[in-house]
XYZ file of C-alpha atoms in Angstrom:
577
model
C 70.324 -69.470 40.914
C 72.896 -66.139 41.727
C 72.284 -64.631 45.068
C 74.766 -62.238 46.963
C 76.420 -63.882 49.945
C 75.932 -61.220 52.459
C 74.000 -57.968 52.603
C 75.441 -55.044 51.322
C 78.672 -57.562 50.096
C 79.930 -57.636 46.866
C 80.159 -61.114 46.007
C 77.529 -63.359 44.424
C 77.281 -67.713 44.694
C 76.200 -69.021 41.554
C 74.248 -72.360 41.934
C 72.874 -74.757 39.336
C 71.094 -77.867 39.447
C 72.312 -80.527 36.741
C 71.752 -84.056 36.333
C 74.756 -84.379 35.125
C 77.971 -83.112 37.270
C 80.956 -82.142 34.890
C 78.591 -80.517 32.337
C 77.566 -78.427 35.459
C 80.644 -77.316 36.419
C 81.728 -76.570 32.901
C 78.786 -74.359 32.808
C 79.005 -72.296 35.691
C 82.880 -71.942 34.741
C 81.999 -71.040 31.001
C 79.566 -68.483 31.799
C 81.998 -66.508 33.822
C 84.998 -66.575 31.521
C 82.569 -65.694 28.766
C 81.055 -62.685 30.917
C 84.617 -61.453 31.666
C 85.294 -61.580 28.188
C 82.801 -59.919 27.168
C 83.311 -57.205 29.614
C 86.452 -56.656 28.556
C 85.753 -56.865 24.530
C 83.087 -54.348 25.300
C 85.869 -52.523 26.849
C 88.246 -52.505 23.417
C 85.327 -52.093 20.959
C 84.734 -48.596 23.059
C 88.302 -47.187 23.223
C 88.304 -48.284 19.293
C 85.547 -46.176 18.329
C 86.226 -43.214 20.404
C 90.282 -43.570 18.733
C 88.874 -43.591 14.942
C 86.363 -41.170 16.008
C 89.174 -38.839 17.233
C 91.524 -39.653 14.871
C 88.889 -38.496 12.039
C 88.343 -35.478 14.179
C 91.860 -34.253 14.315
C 92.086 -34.749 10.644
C 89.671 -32.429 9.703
C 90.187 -29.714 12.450
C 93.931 -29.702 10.705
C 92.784 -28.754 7.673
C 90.288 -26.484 9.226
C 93.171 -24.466 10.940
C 95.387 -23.742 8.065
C 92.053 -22.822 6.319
C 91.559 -20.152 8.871
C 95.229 -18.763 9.274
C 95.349 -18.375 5.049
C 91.993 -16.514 5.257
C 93.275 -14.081 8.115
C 96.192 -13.318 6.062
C 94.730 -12.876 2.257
C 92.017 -10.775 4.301
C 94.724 -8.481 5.447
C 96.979 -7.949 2.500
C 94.010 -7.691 0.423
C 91.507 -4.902 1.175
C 92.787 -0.799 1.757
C 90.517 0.636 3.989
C 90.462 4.665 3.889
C 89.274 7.468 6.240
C 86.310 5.383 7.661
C 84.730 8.080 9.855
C 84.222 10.763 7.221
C 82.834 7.775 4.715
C 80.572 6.625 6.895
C 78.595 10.274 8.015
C 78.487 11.103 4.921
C 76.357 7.957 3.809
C 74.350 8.230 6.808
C 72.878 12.011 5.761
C 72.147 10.468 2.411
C 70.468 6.925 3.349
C 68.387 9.285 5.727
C 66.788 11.505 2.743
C 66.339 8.478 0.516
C 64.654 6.499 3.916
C 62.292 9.253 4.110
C 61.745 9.278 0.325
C 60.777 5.598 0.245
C 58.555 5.721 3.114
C 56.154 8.604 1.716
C 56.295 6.663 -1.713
C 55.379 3.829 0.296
C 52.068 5.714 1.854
C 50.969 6.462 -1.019
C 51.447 3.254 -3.086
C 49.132 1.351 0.339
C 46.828 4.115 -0.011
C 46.298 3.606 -3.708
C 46.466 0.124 -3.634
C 43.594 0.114 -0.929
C 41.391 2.244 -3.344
C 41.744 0.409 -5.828
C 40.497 -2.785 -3.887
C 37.258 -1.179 -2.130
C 36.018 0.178 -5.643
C 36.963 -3.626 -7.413
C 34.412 -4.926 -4.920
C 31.731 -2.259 -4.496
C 28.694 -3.809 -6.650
C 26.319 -1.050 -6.641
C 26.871 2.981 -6.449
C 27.632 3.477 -2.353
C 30.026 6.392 -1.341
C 33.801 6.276 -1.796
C 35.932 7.294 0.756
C 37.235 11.162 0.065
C 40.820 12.990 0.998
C 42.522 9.341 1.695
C 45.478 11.154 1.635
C 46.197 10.671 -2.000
C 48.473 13.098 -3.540
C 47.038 12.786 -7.238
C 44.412 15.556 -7.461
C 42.573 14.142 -10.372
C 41.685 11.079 -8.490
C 40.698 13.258 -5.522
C 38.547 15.221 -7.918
C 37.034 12.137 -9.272
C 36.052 10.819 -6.354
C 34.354 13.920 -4.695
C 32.028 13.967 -8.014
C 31.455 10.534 -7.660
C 30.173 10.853 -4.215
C 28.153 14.753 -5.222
C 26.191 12.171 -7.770
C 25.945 9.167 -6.120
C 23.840 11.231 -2.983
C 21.627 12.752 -5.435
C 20.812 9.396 -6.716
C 20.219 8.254 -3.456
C 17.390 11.429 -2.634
C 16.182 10.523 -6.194
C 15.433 6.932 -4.922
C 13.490 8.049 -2.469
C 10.713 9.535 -4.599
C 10.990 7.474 -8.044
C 12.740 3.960 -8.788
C 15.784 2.667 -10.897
C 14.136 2.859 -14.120
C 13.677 6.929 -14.358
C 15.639 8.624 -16.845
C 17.417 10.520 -14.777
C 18.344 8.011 -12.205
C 19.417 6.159 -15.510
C 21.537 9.076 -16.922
C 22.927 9.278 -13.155
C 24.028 5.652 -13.017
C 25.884 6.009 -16.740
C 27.953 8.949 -15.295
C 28.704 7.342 -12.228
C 29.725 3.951 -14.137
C 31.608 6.587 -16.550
C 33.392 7.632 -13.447
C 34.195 4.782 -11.342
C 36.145 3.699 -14.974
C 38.177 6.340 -14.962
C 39.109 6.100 -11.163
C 40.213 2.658 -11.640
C 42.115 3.463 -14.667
C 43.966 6.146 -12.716
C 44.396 4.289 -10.179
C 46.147 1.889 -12.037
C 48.401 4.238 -13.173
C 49.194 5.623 -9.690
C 49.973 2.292 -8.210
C 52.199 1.299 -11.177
C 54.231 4.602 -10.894
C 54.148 4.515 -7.162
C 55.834 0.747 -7.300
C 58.601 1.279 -9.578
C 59.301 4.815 -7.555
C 59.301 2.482 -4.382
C 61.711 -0.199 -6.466
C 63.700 2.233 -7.270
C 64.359 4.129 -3.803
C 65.076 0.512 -2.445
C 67.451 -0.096 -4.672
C 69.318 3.042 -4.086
C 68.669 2.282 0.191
C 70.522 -1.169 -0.093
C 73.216 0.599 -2.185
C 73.711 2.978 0.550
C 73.507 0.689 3.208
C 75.957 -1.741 1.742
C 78.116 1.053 1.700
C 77.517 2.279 5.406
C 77.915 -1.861 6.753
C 81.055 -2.143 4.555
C 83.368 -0.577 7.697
C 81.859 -2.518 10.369
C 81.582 -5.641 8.426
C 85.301 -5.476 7.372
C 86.184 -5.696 10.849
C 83.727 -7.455 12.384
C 85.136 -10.338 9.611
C 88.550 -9.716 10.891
C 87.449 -10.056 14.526
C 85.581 -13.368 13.151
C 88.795 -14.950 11.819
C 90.839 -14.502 14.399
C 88.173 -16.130 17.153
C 87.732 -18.826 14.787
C 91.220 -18.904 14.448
C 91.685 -18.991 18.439
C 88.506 -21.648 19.369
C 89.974 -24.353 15.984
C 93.742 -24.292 17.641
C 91.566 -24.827 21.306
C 89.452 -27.849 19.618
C 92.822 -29.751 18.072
C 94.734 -29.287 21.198
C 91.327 -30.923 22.996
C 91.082 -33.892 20.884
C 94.836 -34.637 21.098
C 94.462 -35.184 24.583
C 91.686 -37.196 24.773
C 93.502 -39.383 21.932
C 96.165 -39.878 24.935
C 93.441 -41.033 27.240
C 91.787 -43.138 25.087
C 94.786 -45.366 24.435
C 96.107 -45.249 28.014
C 92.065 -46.786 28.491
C 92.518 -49.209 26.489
C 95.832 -50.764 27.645
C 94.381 -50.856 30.756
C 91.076 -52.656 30.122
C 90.378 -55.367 32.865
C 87.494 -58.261 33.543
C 84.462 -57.083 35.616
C 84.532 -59.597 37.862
C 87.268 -61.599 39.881
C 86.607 -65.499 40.478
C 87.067 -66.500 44.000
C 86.451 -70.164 43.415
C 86.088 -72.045 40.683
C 82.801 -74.398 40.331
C 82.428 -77.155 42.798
C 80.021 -79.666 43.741
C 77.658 -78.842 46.787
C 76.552 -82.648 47.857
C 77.430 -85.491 46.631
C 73.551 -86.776 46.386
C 70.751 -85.430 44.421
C 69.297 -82.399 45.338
C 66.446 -82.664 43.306
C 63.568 -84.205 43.155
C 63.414 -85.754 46.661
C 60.916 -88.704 46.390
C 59.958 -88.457 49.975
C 58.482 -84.910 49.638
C 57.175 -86.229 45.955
C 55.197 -88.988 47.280
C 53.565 -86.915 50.140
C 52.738 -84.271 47.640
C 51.274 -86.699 45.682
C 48.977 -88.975 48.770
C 48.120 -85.238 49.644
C 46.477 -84.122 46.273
C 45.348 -87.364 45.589
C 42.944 -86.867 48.771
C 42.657 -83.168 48.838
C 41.343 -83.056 45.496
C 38.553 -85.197 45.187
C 37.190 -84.241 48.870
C 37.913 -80.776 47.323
C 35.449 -81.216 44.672
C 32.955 -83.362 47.031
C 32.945 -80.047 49.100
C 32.343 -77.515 46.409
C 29.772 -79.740 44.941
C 27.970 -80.048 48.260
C 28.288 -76.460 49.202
C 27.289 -74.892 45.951
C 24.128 -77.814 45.897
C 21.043 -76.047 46.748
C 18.488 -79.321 45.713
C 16.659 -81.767 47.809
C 18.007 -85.255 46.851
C 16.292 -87.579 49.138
C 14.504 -87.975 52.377
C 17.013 -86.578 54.757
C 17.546 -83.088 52.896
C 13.692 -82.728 52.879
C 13.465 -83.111 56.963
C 16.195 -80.731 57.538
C 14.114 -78.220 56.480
C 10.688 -79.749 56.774
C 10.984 -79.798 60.752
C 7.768 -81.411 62.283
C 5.753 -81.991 58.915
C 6.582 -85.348 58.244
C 7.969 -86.320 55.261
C 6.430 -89.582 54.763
C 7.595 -91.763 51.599
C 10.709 -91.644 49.044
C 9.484 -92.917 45.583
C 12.086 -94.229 43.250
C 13.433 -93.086 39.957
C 12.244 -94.929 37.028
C 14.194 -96.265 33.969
C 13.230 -95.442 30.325
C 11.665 -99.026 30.415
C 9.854 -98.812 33.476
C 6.170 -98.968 33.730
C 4.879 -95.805 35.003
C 1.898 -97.194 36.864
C 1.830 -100.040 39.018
C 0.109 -103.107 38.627
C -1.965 -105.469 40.840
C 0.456 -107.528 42.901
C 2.995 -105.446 41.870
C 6.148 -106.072 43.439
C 8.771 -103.479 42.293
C 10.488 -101.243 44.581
C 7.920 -98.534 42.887
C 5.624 -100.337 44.112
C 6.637 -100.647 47.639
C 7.400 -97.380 47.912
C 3.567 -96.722 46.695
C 2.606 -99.133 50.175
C 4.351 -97.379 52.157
C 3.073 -94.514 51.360
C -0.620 -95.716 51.797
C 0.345 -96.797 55.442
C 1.625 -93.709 56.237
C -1.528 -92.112 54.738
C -4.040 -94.348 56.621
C -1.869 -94.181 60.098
C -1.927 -89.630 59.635
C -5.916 -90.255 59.061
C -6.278 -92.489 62.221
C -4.275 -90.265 64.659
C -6.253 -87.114 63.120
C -9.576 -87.873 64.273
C -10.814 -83.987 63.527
C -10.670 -84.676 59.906
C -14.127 -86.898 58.908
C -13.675 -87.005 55.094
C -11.206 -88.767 53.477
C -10.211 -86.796 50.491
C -6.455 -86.635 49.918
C -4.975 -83.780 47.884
C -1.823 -84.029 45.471
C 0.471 -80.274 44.983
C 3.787 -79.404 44.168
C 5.731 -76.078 44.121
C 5.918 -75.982 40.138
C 4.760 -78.223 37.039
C 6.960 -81.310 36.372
C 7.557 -82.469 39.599
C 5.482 -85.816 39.635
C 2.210 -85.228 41.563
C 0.253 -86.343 38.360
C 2.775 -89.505 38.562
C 2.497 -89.678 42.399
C -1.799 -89.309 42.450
C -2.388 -91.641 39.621
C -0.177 -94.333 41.479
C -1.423 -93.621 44.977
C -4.737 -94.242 43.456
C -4.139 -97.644 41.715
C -2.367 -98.863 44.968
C -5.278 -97.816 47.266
C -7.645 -99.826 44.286
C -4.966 -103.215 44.974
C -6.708 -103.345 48.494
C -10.418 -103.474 46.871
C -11.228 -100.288 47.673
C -13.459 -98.138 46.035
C -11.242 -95.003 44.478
C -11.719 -92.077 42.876
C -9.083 -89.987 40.827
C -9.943 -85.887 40.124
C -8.412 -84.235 38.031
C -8.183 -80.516 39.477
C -5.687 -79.163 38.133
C -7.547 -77.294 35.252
C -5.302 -75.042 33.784
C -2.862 -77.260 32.603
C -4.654 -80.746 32.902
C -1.638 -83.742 32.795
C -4.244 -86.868 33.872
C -4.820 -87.410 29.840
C -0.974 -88.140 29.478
C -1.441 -91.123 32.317
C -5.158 -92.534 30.889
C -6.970 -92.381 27.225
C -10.522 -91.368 26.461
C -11.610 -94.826 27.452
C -9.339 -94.358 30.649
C -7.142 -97.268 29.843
C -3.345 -96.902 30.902
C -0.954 -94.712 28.075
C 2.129 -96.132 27.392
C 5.634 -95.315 26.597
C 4.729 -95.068 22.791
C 0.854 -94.375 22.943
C -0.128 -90.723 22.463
C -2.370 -89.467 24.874
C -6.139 -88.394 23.638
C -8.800 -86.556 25.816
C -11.839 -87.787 26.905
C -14.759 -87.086 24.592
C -17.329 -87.260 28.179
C -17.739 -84.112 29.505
C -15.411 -83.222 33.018
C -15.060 -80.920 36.031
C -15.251 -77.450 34.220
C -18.657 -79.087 32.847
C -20.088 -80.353 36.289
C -19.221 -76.731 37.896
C -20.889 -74.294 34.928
C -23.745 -76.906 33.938
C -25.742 -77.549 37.030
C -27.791 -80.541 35.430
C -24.910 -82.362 35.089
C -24.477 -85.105 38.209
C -21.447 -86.937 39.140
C -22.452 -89.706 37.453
C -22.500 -88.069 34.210
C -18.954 -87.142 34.599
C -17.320 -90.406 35.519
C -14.863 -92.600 34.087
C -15.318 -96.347 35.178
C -11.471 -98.148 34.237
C -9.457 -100.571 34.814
C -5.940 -99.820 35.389
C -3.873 -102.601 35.342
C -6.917 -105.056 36.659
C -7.333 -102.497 39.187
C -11.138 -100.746 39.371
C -10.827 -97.006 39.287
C -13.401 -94.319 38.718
C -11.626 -91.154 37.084
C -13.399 -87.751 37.374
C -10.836 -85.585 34.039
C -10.516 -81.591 34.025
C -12.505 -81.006 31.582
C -12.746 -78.438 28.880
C -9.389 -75.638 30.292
C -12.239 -72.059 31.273
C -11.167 -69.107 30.671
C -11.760 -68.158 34.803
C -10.427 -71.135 36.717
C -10.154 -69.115 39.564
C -13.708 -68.328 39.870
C -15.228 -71.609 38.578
C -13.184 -73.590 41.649
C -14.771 -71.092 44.453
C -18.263 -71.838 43.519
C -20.095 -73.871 46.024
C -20.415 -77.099 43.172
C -17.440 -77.617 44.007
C -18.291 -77.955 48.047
C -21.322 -80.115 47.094
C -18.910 -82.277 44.564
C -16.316 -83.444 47.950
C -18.813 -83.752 49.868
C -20.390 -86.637 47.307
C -17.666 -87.570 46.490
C -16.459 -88.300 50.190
C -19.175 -90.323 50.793
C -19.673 -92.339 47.561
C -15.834 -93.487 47.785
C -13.122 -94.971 50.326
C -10.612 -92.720 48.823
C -10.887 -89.890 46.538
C -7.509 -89.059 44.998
C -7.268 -85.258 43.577
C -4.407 -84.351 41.577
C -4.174 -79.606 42.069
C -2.101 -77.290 40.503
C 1.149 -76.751 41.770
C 0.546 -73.919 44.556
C 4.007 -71.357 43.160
C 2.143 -70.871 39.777
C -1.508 -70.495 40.661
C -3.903 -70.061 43.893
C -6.282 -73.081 42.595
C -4.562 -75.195 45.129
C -5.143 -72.849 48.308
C -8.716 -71.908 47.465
C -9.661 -75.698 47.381
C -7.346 -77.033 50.857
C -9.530 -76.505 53.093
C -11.907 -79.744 51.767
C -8.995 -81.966 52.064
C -8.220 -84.400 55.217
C -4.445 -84.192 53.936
C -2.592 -82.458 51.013
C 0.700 -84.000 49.741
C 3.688 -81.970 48.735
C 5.475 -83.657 46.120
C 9.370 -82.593 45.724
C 11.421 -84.011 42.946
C 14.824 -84.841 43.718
C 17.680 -83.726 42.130
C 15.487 -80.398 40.535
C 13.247 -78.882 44.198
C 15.919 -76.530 45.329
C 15.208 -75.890 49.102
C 14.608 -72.379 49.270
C 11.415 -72.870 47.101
C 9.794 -75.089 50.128
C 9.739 -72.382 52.222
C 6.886 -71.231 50.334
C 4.265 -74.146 51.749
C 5.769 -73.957 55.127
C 5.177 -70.354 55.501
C 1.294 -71.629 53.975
C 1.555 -74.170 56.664
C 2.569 -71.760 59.264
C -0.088 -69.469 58.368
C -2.879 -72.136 58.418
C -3.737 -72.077 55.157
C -2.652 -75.271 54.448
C -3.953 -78.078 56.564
C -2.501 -81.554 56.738
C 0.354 -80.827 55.189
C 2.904 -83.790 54.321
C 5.590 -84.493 52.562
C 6.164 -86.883 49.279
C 10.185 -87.204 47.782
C 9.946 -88.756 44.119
C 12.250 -89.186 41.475
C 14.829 -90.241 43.856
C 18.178 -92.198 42.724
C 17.823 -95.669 43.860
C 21.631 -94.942 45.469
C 19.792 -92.745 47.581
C 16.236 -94.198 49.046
C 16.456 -93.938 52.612
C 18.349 -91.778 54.808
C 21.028 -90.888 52.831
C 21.083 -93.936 50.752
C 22.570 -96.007 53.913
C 18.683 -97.962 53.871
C 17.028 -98.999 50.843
C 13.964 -101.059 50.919
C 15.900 -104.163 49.941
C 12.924 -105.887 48.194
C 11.374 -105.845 44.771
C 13.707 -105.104 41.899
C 16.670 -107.291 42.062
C 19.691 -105.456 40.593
C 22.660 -108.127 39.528
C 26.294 -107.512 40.539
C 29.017 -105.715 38.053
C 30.763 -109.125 37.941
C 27.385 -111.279 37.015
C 27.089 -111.552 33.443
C 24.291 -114.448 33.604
């Protein structure tokens, strides 16, 4: 680490940490004798260069000056100048006439030229242009009879066509003369150029002859300012020669050591264990609770019982059912004693104790919704109805969600249980879509008697999936079917369509004594249940409870501190037998 020991001060502290002391000392100490000598190599290799550089310089400038001073003399003894004045006017008068000479030849050879061009790339027979300023009069004749036939051709045009004799004869003469034109053009502009060649010729004779004067001494007055500004230059580079060496000799290090390298402490600096085990208890805890906390912030999911009644407020939330293992059965059985199967109890006690206290409700017809498909209500109304059938009781199991019917994946045509490998198959007896279009049909005729498991159970299947569900589940068969139905049977157990994807549900609540909510833990996030409280709120849903399935058997009860504690015995990590 370098830092400067003071502000604005001049002097740095150089600090490294090394396991090992001499090697750190050695370091610091060889770093600054190798930076000095550096400095003061960079020093030499400078005043070297700029010495050869010189050196090389002075060399040729030498030569360069006696050059000059044999030029200035050879210049002298070797040209005679006479009467310059006189010489000069009189070359003057005459580069004048032959100036004026050229220029007119000049005209004419543009003018010519330019003729000679428009009538190369005139097609047809238009006018040429007349007294250009040409001085060849045949041309100039040429031309005006070109243009005298040429406009008689053109008031010929206007009566007759192109293919008249005399337009014909008109257009040979004027072909006839456009040739010769352009022949004599030729000629003009050929004697014009070597007129104009020759007048230039004679103009830089002339001229060479008026620039000799002023040239000879303007050459003179050249020399001797080269001859002046090369003696400056060598007397320039020999004192900067001088400098260079007196640089050199006194070349010195950059810096100046104040103290050689020392050690700071005599124990370690680095790492301290004290600050690395805090470091280390502290991530080790801040970490994991780190995670916990993002995972439980960012969680948006109903996981047990507790979540649900956070948001549920006074609709009661009234039975967790467990997750169930690959192997598990999905229906329970008579004297069944797993914790599914408690959990199914409960349930019915809850169910019976809500249909004592609500006295207003006469029928005893239990509904079975969730917000969306896949959350267990077929699971949770084809259990509740085999548990209500361990008691003796007569049951009876619709199937009313008829859009997307799921009681055929639970029960077969003959309404025996499916299991983990059986594939479901539909019922061959005609259902509810049948009863509601076909008024002959009776409930009777739409029954399934079963046994489940050795428990009785009477299942009324969905039927044939109508093209208007809607419709076919507001007409009054429907009405008359409940009311039958609530009177044939202890319990009647209907399994809806999940109330976010269709309105089936909503039309059909207000037969029901009590409608329960299923929410699957782990997948119901919590902002889709305010959709049946806001039902709830609006009194569109009536009876309204809650049901938590799928839950992790980690979690059953209030945050997984309770569990039922009976049924399914699970052995210890450290039981093998």
């Amino acid at each position: 680490m370098i830092k400067v020991t003071a502000e604005f001060s001049n002097i740095i502290s150089i600090t490294l940490n090394e396991p090992i002391k001499k090697r750190g000392k050695d370091v610091i100490n060889t770093l600054i004798n190798k930076y000095n000598q550096n400095a003061v190599d960079d020093k030499k290799a400078i005043a070297d260069r700029t010495s050869n550089f010189i050196n090389e310089r002075i060399a040729e400038i030498y030569g360069d000056l006696s050059t000059v001073d044999q030029s200035a003399e050879e210049f002298k003894a070797g040209r005679g100048i006479a009467d310059i004045a006189s010489q000069t006017n009189v070359n003057l008068e005459i580069g004048a006439a032959n100036q004026q000479e050229l220029q007119e030849a000049s005209v004419q050879l543009d003018i010519a030229s330019s003729m000679k061009d428009f009538i190369d790339s005139q097609d047809g027979y238009e006018l040429l242009p007349a007294n250009v300023g040409l001085a060849d009069q045949t041309i100039a004749n040429t031309t005006a009879r070109y243009n005298e036939l040429a406009l008689e051709r053109k008031r010929l045009l206007e009566s007759s066509n192109e293919k008249n004799p005399i337009i014909v004869n008109l257009d040979q003469q004027l072909d006839g003369l456009k040739r010769s034109m352009k022949s004599s053009l030729n000629s003009v502009t050929n004697n014009l150029s070597l007129q104009v060649n020759s007048l230039s010729n004679q103009l830089s004779s002339i001229n060479s002859r008026i620039y000799s004067v002023p040239k000879n001494e303007r050459a003179l007055r050249d020399i001797t300012r080269q001859q002046q500004t090369t003696e400056s230059l060598y007397l320039y580079l020999l004192q900067k020669r001088e400098e260079s060496q007196i640089t050199f000799a006194s070349a010195s290090p950059k810096s100046k050591v104040i103290d050689r390298a020392y050690l700071l402490s005599k124990f370690p600096v680095s790492p301290k264990k004290s600050i690395v085990f805090l470091a280390a208890i502290i991530l080790g805890v801040l970490i994991p609770f780190s995670i916990i906390y993002i995972k439980d912030l960012l969680d948006n999911k109903i996981h047990n019982k507790l979540d649900l009644e956070k948001i549920a407020g006074d609709i009661p939330v009234i039975v967790e059912i467990p997750k169930l293992g690959k192997k598990d059965a999905r229906l329970v059985k008579k004297e069944d004693r797993s914790v599914l199967a408690e959990s199914l109890r409960i349930l019915r006690t809850n169910l019976n104790y809500i249909q004592r206290s609500n006295k207003t409700v006469p029928n005893n017809i239990f509904f079975i919704t969730s917000s969306v498909p896949g959350e267990g209500k077929t699971f949770t109304s084809s259990n509740l109805a085999a548990i209500y059938a361990n008691t003796g009781k007569r049951v009876l199991l619709i199937g009313a969600d008829i859009r997307n019917p799921k009681l055929y994946d639970f029960f077969s045509d003959d309404s025996t249980p499916i299991g983990p490998k059986t594939k479901p198959r539909r019922s061959t007896k005609a259902g509810l879509t049948e009863y509601i279009v076909d008024p002959s049909l009776n409930i009777q005729d739409i029954t399934n008697s079963s046994q489940v498991n050795e428990n009785s159970i009477d299942i009324i299947f969905s039927g044939k999936i109508p093209p208007n569900p809607t419709e076919l589940l507001m007409s009054n068969r429907m009405e008359e079917l409940f009311e039958k139905v609530s009177k044939l049977y202890d319990y009647v157990i209907v399994d809806t369509a999940p109330l976010m994807v269709v309105t089936d549900t909503v039309l059909i609540s207000e037969y029901a004594s009590q409608i329960l909510y299923v929410v699957k833990a782990g997948a119901t996030e919590k902002k889709v249940l305010e959709f049946p409280l806001k039902l709830k709120k609006e009194g569109k849903l009536k009876g309204l409870s809650f049901v938590v399935n799928n839950v992790k058997q980690s979690e059953l009860g209030y945050g997984g501190k309770y569990g039922y504690g009976y049924g399914k015995t699970v052995k210890k990590w450290w039981k093998f037998s």
